Short mmCIF file of C-alpha atoms in Angstrom, two decimals:
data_model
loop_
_atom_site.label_atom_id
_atom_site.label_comp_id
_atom_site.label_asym_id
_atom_site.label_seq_id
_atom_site.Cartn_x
_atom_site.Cartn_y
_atom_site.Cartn_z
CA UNK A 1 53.88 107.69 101.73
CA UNK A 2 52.73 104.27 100.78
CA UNK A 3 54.61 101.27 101.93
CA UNK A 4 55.00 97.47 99.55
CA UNK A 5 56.82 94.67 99.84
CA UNK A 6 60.79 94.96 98.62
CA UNK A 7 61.21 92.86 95.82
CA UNK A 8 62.86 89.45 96.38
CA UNK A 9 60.96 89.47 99.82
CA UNK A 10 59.98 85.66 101.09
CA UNK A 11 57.27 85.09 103.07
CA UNK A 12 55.02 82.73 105.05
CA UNK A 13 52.31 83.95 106.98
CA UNK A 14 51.45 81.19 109.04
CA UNK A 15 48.77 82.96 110.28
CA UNK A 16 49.92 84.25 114.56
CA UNK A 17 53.61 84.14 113.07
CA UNK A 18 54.41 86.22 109.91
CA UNK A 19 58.30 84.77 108.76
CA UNK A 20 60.09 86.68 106.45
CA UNK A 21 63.65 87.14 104.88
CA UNK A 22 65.30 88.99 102.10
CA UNK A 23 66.59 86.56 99.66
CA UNK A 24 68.85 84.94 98.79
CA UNK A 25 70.86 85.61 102.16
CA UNK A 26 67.99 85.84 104.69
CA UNK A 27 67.90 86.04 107.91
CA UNK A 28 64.86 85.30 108.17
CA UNK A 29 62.77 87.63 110.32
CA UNK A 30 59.80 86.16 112.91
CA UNK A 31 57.26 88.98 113.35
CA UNK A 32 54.28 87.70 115.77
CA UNK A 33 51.29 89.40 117.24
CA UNK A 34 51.17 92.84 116.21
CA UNK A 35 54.31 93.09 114.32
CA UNK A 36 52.28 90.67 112.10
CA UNK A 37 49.64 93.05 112.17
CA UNK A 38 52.06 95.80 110.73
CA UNK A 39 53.39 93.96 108.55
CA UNK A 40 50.76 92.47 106.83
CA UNK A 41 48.99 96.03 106.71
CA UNK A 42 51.84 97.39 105.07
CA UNK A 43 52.93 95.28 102.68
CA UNK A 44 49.37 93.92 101.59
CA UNK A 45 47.61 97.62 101.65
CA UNK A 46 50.11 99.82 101.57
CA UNK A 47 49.77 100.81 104.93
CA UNK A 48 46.80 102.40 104.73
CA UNK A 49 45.07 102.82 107.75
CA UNK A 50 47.82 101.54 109.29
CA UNK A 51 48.10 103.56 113.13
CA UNK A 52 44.12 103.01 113.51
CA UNK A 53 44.44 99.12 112.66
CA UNK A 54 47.14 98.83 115.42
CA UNK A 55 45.49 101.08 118.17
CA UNK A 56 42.34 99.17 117.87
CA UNK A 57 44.03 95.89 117.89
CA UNK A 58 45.79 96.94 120.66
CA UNK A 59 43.02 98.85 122.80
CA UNK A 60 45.49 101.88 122.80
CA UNK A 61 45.74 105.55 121.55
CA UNK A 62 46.45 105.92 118.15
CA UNK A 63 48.65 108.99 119.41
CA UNK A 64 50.68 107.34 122.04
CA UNK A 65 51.80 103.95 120.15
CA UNK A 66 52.36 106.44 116.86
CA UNK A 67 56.16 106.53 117.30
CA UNK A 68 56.79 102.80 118.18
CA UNK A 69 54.61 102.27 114.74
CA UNK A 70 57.07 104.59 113.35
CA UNK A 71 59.86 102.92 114.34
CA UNK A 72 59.05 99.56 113.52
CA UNK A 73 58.39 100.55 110.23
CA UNK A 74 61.47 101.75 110.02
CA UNK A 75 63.13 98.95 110.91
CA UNK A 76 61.68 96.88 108.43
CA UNK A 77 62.72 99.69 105.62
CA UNK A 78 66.08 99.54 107.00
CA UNK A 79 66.40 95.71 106.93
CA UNK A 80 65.17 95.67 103.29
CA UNK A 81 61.66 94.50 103.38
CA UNK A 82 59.58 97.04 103.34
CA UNK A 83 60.01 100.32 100.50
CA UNK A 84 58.32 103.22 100.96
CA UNK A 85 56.95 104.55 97.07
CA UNK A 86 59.73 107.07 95.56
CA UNK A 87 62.37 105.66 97.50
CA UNK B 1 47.72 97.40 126.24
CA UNK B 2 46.48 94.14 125.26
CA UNK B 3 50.13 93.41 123.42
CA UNK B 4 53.21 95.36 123.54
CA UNK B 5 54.31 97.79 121.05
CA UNK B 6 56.39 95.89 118.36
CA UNK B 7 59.69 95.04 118.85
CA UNK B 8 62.67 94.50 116.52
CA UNK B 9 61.53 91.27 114.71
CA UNK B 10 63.82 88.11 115.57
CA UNK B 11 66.65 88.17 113.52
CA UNK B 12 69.24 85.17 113.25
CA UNK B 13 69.13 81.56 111.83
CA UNK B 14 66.97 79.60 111.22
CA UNK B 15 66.46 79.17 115.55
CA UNK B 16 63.22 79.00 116.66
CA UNK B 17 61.28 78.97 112.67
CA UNK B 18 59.77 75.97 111.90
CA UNK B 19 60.58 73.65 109.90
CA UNK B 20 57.95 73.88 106.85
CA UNK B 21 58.58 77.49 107.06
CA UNK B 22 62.22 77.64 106.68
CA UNK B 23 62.16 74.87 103.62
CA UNK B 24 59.69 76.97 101.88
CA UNK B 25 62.06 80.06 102.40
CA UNK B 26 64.88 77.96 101.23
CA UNK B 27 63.30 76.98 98.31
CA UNK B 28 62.81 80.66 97.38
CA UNK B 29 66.06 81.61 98.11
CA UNK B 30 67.48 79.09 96.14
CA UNK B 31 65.25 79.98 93.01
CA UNK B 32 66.39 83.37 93.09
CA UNK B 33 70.32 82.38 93.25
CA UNK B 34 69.31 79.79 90.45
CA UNK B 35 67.47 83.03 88.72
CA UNK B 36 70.87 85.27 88.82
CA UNK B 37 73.08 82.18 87.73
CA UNK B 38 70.60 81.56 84.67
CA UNK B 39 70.49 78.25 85.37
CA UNK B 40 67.38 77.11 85.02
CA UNK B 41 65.63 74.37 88.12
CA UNK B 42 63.07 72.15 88.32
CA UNK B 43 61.75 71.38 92.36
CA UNK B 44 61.05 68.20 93.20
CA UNK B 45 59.41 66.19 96.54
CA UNK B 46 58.44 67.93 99.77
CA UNK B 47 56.62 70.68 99.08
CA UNK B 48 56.97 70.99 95.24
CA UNK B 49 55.07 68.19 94.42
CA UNK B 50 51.47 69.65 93.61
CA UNK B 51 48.53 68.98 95.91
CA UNK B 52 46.17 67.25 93.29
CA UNK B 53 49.04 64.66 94.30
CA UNK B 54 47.91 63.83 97.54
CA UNK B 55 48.60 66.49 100.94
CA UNK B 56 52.30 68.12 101.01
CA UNK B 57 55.42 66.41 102.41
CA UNK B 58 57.70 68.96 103.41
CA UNK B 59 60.68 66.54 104.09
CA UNK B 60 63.65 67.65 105.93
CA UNK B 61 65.36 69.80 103.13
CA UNK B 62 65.14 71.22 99.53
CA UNK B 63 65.20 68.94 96.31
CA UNK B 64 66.00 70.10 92.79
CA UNK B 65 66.83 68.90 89.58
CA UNK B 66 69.25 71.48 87.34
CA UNK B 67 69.99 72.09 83.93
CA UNK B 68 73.10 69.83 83.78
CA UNK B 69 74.96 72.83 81.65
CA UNK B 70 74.35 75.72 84.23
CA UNK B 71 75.45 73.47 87.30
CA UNK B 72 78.87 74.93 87.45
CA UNK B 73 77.60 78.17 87.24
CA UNK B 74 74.57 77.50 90.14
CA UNK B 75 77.44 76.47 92.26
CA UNK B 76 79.69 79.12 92.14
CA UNK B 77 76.78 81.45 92.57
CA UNK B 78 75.63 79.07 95.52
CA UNK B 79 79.43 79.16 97.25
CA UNK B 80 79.04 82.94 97.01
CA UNK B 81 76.16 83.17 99.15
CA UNK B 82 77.15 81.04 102.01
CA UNK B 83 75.87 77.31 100.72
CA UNK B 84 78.92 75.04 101.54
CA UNK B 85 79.58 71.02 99.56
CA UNK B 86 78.07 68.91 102.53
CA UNK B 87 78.34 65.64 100.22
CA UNK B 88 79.58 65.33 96.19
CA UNK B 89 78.28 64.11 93.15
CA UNK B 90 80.70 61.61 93.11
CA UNK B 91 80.16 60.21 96.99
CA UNK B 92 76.22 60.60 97.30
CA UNK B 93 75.22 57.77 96.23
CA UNK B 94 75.54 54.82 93.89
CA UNK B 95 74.04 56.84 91.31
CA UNK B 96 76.04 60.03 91.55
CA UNK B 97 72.97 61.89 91.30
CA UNK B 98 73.34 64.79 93.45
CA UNK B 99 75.64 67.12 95.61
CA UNK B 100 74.44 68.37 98.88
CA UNK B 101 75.12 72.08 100.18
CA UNK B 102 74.20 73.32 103.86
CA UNK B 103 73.45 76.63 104.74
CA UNK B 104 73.25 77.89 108.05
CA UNK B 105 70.22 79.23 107.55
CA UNK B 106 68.15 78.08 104.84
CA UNK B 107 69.56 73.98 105.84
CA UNK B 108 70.08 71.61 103.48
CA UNK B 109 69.89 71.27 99.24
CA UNK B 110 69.85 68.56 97.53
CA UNK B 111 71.03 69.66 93.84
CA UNK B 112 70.20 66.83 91.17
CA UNK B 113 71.94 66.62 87.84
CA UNK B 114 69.59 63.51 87.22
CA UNK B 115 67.54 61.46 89.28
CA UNK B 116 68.04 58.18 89.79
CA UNK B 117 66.22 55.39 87.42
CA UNK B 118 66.44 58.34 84.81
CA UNK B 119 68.55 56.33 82.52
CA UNK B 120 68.17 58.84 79.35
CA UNK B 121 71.33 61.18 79.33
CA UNK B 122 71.07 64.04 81.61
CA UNK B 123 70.83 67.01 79.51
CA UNK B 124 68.19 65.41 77.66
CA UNK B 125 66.13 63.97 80.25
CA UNK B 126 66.42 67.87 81.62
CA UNK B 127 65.02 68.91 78.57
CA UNK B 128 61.98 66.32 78.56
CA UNK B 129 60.88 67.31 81.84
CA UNK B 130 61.43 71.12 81.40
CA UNK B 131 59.15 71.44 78.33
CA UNK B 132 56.60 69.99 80.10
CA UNK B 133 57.25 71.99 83.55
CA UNK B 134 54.53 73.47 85.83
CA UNK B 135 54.02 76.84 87.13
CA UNK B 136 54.40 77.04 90.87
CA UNK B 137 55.04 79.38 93.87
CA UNK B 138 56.72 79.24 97.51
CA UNK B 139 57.19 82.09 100.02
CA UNK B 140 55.69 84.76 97.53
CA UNK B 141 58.99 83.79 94.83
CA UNK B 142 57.87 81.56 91.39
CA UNK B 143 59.64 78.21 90.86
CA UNK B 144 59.00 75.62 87.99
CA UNK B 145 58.25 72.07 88.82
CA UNK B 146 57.76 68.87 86.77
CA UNK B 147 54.43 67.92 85.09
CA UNK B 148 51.95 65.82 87.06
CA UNK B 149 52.48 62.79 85.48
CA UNK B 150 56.29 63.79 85.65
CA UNK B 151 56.05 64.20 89.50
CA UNK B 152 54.19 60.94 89.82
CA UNK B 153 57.01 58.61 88.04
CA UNK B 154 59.55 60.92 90.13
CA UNK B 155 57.21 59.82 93.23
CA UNK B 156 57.66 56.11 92.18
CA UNK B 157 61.35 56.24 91.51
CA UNK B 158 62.30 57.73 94.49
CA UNK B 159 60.03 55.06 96.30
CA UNK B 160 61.87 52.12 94.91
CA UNK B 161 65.16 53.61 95.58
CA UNK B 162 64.17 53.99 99.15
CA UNK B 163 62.94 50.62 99.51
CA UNK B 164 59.65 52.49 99.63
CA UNK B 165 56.33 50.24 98.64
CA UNK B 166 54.79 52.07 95.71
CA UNK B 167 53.55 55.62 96.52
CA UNK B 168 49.51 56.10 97.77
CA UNK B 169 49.60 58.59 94.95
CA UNK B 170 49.73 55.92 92.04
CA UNK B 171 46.47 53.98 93.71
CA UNK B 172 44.75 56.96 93.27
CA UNK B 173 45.56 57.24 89.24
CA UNK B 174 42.95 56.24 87.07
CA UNK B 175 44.21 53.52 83.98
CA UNK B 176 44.64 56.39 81.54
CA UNK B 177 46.94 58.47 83.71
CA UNK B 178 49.17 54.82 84.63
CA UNK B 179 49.27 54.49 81.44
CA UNK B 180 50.87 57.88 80.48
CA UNK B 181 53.42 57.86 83.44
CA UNK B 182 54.21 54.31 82.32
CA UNK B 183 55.00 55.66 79.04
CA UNK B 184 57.14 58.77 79.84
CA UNK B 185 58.86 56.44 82.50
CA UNK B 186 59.91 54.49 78.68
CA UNK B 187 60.39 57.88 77.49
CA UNK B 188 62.79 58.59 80.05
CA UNK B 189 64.73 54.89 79.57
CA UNK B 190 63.48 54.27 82.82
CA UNK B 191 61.59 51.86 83.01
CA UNK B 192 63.73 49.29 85.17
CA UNK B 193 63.53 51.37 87.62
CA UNK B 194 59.60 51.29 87.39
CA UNK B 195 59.01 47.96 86.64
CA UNK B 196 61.21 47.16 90.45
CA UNK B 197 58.77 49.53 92.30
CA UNK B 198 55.91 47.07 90.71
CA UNK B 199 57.84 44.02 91.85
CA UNK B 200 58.82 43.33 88.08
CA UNK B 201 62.71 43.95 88.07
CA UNK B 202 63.34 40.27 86.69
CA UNK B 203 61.05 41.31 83.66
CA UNK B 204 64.59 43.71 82.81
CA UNK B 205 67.49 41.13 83.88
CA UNK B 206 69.05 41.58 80.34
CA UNK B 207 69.40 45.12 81.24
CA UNK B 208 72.33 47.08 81.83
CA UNK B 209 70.97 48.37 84.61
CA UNK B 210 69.46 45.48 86.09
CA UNK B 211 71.87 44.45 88.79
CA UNK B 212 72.12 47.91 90.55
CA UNK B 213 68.62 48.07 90.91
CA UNK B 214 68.49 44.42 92.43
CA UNK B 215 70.78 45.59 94.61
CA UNK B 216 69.17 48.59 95.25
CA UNK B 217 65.93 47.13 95.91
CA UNK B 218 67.04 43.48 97.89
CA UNK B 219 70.58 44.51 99.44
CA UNK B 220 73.74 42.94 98.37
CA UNK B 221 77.59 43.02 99.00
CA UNK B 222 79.46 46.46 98.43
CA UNK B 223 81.73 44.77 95.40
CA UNK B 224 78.01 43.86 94.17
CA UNK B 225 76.91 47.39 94.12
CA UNK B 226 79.95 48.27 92.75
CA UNK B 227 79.93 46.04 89.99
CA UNK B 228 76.28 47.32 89.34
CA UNK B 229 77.39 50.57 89.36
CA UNK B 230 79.73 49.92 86.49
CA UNK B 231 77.74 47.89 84.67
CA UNK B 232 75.01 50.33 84.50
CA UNK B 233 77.12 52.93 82.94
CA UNK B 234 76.46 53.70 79.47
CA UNK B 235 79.73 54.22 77.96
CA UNK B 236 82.55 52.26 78.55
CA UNK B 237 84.81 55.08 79.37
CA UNK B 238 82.18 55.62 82.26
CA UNK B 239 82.54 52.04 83.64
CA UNK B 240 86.01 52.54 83.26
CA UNK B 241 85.69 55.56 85.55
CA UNK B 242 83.59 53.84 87.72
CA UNK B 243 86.17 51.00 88.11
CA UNK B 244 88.57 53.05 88.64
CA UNK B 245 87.08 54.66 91.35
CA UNK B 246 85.93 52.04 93.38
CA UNK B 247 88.04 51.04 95.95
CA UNK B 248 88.71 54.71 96.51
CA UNK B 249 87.59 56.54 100.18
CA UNK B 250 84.29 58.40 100.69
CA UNK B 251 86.52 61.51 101.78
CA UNK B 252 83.35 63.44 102.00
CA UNK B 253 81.85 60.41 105.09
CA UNK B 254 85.21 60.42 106.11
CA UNK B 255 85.80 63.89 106.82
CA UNK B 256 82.33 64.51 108.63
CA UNK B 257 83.25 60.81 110.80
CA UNK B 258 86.71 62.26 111.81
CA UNK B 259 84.93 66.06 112.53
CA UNK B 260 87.87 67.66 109.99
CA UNK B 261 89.75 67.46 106.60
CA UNK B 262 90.84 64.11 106.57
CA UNK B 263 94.74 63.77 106.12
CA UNK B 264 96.60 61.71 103.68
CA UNK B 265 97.25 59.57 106.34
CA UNK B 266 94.09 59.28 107.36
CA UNK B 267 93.18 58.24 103.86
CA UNK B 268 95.61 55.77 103.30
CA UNK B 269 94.27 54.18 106.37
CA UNK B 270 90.47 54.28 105.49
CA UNK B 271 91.54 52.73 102.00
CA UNK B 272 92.70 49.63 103.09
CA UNK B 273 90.51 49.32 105.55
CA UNK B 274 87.32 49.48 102.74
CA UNK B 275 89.95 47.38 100.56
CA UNK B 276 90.06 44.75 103.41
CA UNK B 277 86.17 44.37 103.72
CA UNK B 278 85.46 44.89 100.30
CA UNK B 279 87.33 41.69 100.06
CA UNK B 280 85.94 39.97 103.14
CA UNK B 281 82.38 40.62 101.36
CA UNK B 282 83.93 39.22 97.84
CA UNK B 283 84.65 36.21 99.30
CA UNK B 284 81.13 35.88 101.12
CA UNK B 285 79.76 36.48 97.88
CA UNK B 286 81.71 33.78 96.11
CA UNK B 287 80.64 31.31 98.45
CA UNK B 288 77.70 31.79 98.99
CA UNK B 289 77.32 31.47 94.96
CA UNK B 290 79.40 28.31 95.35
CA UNK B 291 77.01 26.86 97.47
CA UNK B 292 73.91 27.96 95.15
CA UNK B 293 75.46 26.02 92.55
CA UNK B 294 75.89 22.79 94.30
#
């Protein structure tokens, strides 16, 4: 299922630090190092690729850090930044 | 592993984000409560002033000029969402140009019904600036600002307001674009304003608005501000307002000095003591004119 940014999203990728809030209310959200990672994969490709980019950014197995990917994207569905297509 | 897996992002205020990052968040968030009030905005300073301008300011909080007919509506829709009346119209400043609203997370908001040195009436200056707006973007959320040459006499006013010599941005102008910000500074009826950042305020003394920009721009006594204030009003049921409310307490200073609501009491107090050096400064004033005309 592809992932895009949730509409009325605001962010500023400074480049290490990735800050973003759902507007108008916020908060606003600091994701740094490879929650930047996931995030920008995600919202700027639609997550394509998306457990391969971490694991070799991270030097670890693809299988292993699968469910912390999971999760995190999860999160960021749950907090209203992220929308996964047909939701 | 290089990095740990990720972790819930940081969630909060605005603790620990930087400073140019949360204004530019602000000023999306703000655009999009402006959006669902339908009242349209126009940024100003920090970061909306466009880059051929000269490198960004970001400033220390988030500056915008509203359509003076949707204000009401903007501010209920801003009081919804957590903004709270840090400062009023009425007690900003000698020109009761804007209201101030803190958030505690986006900061502060300056919200301009006018801006000061803008002497055409507000709606209408709104509308001279708006059909000549400028596309931009913050934080991934669209925003309108002012046209260049718009943002340049904005640039200049603000300057001379502050006490400000004459922005870097105008040396860099060539004579055909001074020329047209000179003439939509006319346009706007403001070009007292403009002629004190150039030094030629004296050019303008017949001027309505001549002695509240001396003051403005060289100091002065409080009762001389005041009487600028009311004799740069246009109408005379607006100096008559102004008058009125002269001598009156800044409850909104007052309230932040005391750290609450400020009590009739407390009022009372504060009025007589502004009455009592309002007067002391009256008199300096008087003599020291009595003395000029010896």
């Amino acid at each position: 299922m592809r992932l895009r940014r949730a509409e009325g999203v605001g962010v500023v990728d400074a480049g290490a630090v990735v800050y973003a809030a759902t507007l108008p209310d916020g908060p606003i959200l600091v994701l740094a190092g490879v929650s930047a990672l996931v995030w920008r994969v995600a919202a700027e490709t639609g997550g394509d690729g998306l457990l391969d980019r971490v694991a070799a950014a991270t030097h670890e197995d693809a299988g292993r850090i699968a469910p912390h990917v999971e999760r995190f994207v999860d999160d960021l569905v749950d907090r209203g930044l992220l929308v996964r297509d047909g939701e | 592993m290089s990095e740990s897996a990720p972790v819930p992002p940081a969630a909060g205020a605005a603790g620990g984000v930087p400073l140019r990052a949360r204004l530019s968040l602000s000023r999306a968030a703000v655009q999009v409560l402006a959006d669902r009030a339908g009242c349209r905005l126009l940024h100003i300073k920090g970061e909306a002033v466009d880059p051929a301008l000269g490198p960004p300011r970001y400033g220390s909080d988030v500056d915008v000029i509203a359509d003076p007919s949707r204000i009401a509506a903007l501010h209920r829709t801003l009081r919804e969402h957590g903004w709270r009346v840090y400062s009023t119209f009425r007690f900003a400043s000698s020109f009761e140009h804007a209201q101030t609203y803190l958030h505690e997370t986006w900061g502060y908001l300056d919200l301009h019904r006018r801006f000061p040195g803008i002497g055409l009436p507000d709606q209408a200056a709104f509308e001279r600036l708006w059909a000549a707006r400028t596309e931009r973007e913050t934080a991934g959320i669209a925003y309108r600002a002012p046209s260049l040459d718009a943002q340049v006499v904005i640039l200049v006013l603000n300057a001379v307001r502050g006490g400000a010599p004459v922005p870097a941005v105008w040396e860099g102008l060539d004579g055909a674009a001074r020329r047209r910000c000179a003439d939509l500074a006319v346009a706007l009826r403001a070009e007292v304003a403009f002629a004190a950042a150039f030094g030629r305020l004296a050019e303008h003394r017949w001027r309505r608005e001549y002695l509240l920009w001396r003051v403005t721009t060289q100091g002065g006594p409080r009762v001389a501000e005041w009487w600028g204030r009311v004799l740069a009003q246009p109408t005379f049921a607006e100096a008559v307002r102004v008058v009125a409310q002269a001598p009156l307490v800044n409850t909104d200073r007052l309230g932040r000095r005391l750290g609450r609501r400020p009590t009739r009491a407390d009022v009372f107090r504060e009025f007589f003591a502004r009455a009592g050096r309002a007067v002391h400064e009256g008199a300096t004033m008087l003599l020291r004119g009595g003395k000029a005309r010896r």
